Coordinates of N, CA, C and O in Angstrom, one line a residue:
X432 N -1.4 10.2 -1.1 CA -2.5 9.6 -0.3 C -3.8 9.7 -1.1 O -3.9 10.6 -1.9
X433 N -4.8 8.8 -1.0 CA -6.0 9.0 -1.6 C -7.0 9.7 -0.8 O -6.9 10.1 0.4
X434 N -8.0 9.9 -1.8 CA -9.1 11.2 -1.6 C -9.6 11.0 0.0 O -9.1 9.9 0.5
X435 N -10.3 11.6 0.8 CA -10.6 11.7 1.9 C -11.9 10.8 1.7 O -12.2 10.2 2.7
X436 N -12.7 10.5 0.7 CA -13.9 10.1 0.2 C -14.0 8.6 0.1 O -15.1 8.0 0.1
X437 N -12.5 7.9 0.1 CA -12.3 7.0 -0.9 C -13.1 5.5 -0.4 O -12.5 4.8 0.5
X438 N -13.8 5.3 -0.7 CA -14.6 3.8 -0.1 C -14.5 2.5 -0.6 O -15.0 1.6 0.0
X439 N -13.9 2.2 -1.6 CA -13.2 1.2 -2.2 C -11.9 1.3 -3.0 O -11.6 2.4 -3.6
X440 N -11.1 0.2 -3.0 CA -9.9 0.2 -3.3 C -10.4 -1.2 -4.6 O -11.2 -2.0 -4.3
X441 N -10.0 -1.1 -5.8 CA -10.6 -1.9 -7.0 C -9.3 -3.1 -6.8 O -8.3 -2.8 -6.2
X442 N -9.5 -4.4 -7.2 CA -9.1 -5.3 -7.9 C -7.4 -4.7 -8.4 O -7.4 -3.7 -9.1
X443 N -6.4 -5.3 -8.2 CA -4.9 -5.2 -8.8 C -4.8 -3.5 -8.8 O -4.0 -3.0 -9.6
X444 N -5.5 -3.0 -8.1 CA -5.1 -1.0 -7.9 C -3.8 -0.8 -7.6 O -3.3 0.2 -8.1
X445 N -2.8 -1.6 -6.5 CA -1.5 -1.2 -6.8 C -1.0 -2.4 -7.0 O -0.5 -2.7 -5.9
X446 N -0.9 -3.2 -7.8 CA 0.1 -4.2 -8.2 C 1.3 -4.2 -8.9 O 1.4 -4.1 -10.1
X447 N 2.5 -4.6 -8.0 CA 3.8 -4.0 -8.4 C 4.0 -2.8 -8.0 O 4.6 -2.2 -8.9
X448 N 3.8 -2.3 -7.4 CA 4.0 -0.9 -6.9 C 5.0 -0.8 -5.4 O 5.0 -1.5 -4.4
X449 N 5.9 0.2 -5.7 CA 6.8 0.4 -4.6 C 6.3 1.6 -3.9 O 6.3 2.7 -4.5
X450 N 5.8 1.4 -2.3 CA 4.9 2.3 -1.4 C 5.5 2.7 -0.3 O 5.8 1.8 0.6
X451 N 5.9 3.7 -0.2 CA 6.9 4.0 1.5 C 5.2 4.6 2.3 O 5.0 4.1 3.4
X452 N 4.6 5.0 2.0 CA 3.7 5.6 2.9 C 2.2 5.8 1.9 O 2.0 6.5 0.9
X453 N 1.2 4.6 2.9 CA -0.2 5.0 1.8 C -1.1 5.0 3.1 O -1.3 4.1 4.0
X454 N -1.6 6.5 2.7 CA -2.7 7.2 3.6 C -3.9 6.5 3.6 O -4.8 7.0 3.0
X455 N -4.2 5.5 4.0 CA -5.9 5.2 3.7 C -7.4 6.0 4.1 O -7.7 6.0 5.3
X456 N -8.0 6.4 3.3 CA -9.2 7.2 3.6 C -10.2 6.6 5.0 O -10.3 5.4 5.1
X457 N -10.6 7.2 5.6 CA -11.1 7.2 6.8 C -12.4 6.6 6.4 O -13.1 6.1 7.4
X458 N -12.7 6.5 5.7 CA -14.1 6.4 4.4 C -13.8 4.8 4.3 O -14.5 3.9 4.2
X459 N -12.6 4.9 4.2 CA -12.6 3.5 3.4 C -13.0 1.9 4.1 O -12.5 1.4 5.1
X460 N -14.1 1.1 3.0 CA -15.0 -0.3 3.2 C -14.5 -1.1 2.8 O -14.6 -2.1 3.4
X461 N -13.7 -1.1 1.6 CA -13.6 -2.3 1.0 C -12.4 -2.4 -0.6 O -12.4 -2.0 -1.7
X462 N -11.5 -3.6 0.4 CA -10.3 -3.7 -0.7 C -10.2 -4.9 -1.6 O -10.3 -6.1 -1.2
X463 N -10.0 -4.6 -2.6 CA -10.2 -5.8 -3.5 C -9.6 -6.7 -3.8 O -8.5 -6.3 -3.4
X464 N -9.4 -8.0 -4.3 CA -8.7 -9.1 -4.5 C -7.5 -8.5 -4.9 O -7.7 -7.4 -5.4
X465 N -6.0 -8.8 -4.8 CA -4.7 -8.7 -5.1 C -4.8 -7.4 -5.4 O -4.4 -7.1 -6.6
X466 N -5.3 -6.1 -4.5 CA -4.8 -5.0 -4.6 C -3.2 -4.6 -4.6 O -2.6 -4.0 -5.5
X467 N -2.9 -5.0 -3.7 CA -1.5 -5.1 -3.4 C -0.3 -5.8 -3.8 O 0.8 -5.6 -3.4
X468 N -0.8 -6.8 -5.0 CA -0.3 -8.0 -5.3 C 0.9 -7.6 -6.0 O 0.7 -6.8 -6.9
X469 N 2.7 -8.3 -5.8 CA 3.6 -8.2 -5.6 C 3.8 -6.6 -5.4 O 4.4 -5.9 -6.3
X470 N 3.4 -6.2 -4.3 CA 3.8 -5.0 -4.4 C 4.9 -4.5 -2.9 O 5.2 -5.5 -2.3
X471 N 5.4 -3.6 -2.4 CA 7.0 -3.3 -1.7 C 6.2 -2.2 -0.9 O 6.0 -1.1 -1.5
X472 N 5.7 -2.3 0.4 CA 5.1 -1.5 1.2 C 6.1 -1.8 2.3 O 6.8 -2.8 2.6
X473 N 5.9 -0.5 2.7 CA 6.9 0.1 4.2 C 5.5 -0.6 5.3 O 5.5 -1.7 5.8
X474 N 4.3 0.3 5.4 CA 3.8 -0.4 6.6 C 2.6 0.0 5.8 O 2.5 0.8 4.9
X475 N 1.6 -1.0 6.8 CA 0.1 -1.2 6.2 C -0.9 -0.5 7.9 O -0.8 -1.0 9.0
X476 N -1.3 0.0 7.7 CA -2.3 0.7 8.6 C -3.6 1.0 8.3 O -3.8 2.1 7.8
X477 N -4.5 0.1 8.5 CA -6.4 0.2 8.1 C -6.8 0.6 8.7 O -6.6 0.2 9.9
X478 N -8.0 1.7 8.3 CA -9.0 2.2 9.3 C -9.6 1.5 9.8 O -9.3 0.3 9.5
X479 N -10.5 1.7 10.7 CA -11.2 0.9 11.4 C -12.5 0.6 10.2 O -13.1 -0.5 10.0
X480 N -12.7 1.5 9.8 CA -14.4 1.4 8.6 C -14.1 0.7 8.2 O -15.1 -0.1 8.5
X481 N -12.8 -0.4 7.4 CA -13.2 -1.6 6.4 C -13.6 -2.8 6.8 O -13.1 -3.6 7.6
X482 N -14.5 -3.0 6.1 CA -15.5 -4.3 6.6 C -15.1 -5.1 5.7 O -15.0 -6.1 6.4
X483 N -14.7 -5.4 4.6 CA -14.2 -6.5 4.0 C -13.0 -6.4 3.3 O -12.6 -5.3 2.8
X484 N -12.4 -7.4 3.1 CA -10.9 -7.3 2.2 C -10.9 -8.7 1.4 O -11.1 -9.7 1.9
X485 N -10.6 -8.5 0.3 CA -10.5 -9.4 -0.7 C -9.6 -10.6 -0.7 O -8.6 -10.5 -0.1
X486 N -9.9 -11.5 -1.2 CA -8.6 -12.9 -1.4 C -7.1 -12.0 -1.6 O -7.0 -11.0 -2.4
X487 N -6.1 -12.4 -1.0 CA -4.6 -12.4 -2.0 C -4.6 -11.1 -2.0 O -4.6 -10.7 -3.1
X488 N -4.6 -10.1 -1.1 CA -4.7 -8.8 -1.2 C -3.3 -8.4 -0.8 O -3.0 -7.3 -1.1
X489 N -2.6 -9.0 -0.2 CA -1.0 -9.1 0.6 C -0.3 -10.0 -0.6 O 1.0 -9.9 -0.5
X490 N -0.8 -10.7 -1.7 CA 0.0 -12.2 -2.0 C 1.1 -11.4 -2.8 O 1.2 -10.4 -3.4
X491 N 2.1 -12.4 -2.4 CA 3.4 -12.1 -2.5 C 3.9 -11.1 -2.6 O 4.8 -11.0 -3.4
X492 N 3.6 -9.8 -1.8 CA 4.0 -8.7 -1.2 C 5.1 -8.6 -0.2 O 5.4 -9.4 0.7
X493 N 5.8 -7.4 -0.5 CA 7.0 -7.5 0.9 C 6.3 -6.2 1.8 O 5.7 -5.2 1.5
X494 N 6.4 -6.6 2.5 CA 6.2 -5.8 3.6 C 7.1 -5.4 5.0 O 7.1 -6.1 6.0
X495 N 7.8 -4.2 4.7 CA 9.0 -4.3 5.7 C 8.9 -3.6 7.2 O 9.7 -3.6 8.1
X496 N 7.2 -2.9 7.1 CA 7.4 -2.4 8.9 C 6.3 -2.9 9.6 O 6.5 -3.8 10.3
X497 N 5.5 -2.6 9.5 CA 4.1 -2.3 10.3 C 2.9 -2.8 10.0 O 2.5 -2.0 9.1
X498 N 2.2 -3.6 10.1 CA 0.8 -4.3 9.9 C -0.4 -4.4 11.0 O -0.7 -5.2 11.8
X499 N -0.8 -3.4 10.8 CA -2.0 -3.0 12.3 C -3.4 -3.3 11.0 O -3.5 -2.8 9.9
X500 N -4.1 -4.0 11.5 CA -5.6 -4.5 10.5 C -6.2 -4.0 11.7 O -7.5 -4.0 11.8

C-alpha cells in the first residue's frame, strides 16, 4: 500500500502492473494520466479527497471486481 501521506499518483506510476489489492492514501488529490494504463487490478476503491483524475487513467486496463469512484 502507499504512504499514508500520499497526495499524488504521477503519470504511467503503475503501467502494466498486476494489482490484487492497492490501498489508496486517505491524503490522496490527484491521479495522473494513464496511471494505470494496461494494467490487471482486482478492485479500484478511491477516497473521497481526490479531486481530479487524469485522461486514460483506466485505458485498457482489466479490471475484475470492484469500481467505487
Amino acid at each position: 500500500d502507499m504512504g499514508p501521506n500520499t497526495e499524488k499518483i504521477g503519470i504511467y506510476s503503475f503501467q502494466g502492473t498486476q494489482i490484487s489489492e492497492l490501498i489508496f492514501s486517505p491524503k490522496l488529490k490527484s491521479i495522473g494520466e494513464y496511471a494505470f494504463n494496461n494494467a490487471e487490478l482486482t478492485s479500484v476503491v478511491l477516497p473521497d479527497s481526490v479531486e481530479s483524475i487524469g485522461r486514460y487513467v483506466f485505458y485498457n486496463s482489466t479490471i475484475t471486481g470492484q469500481i467505487r469512484l
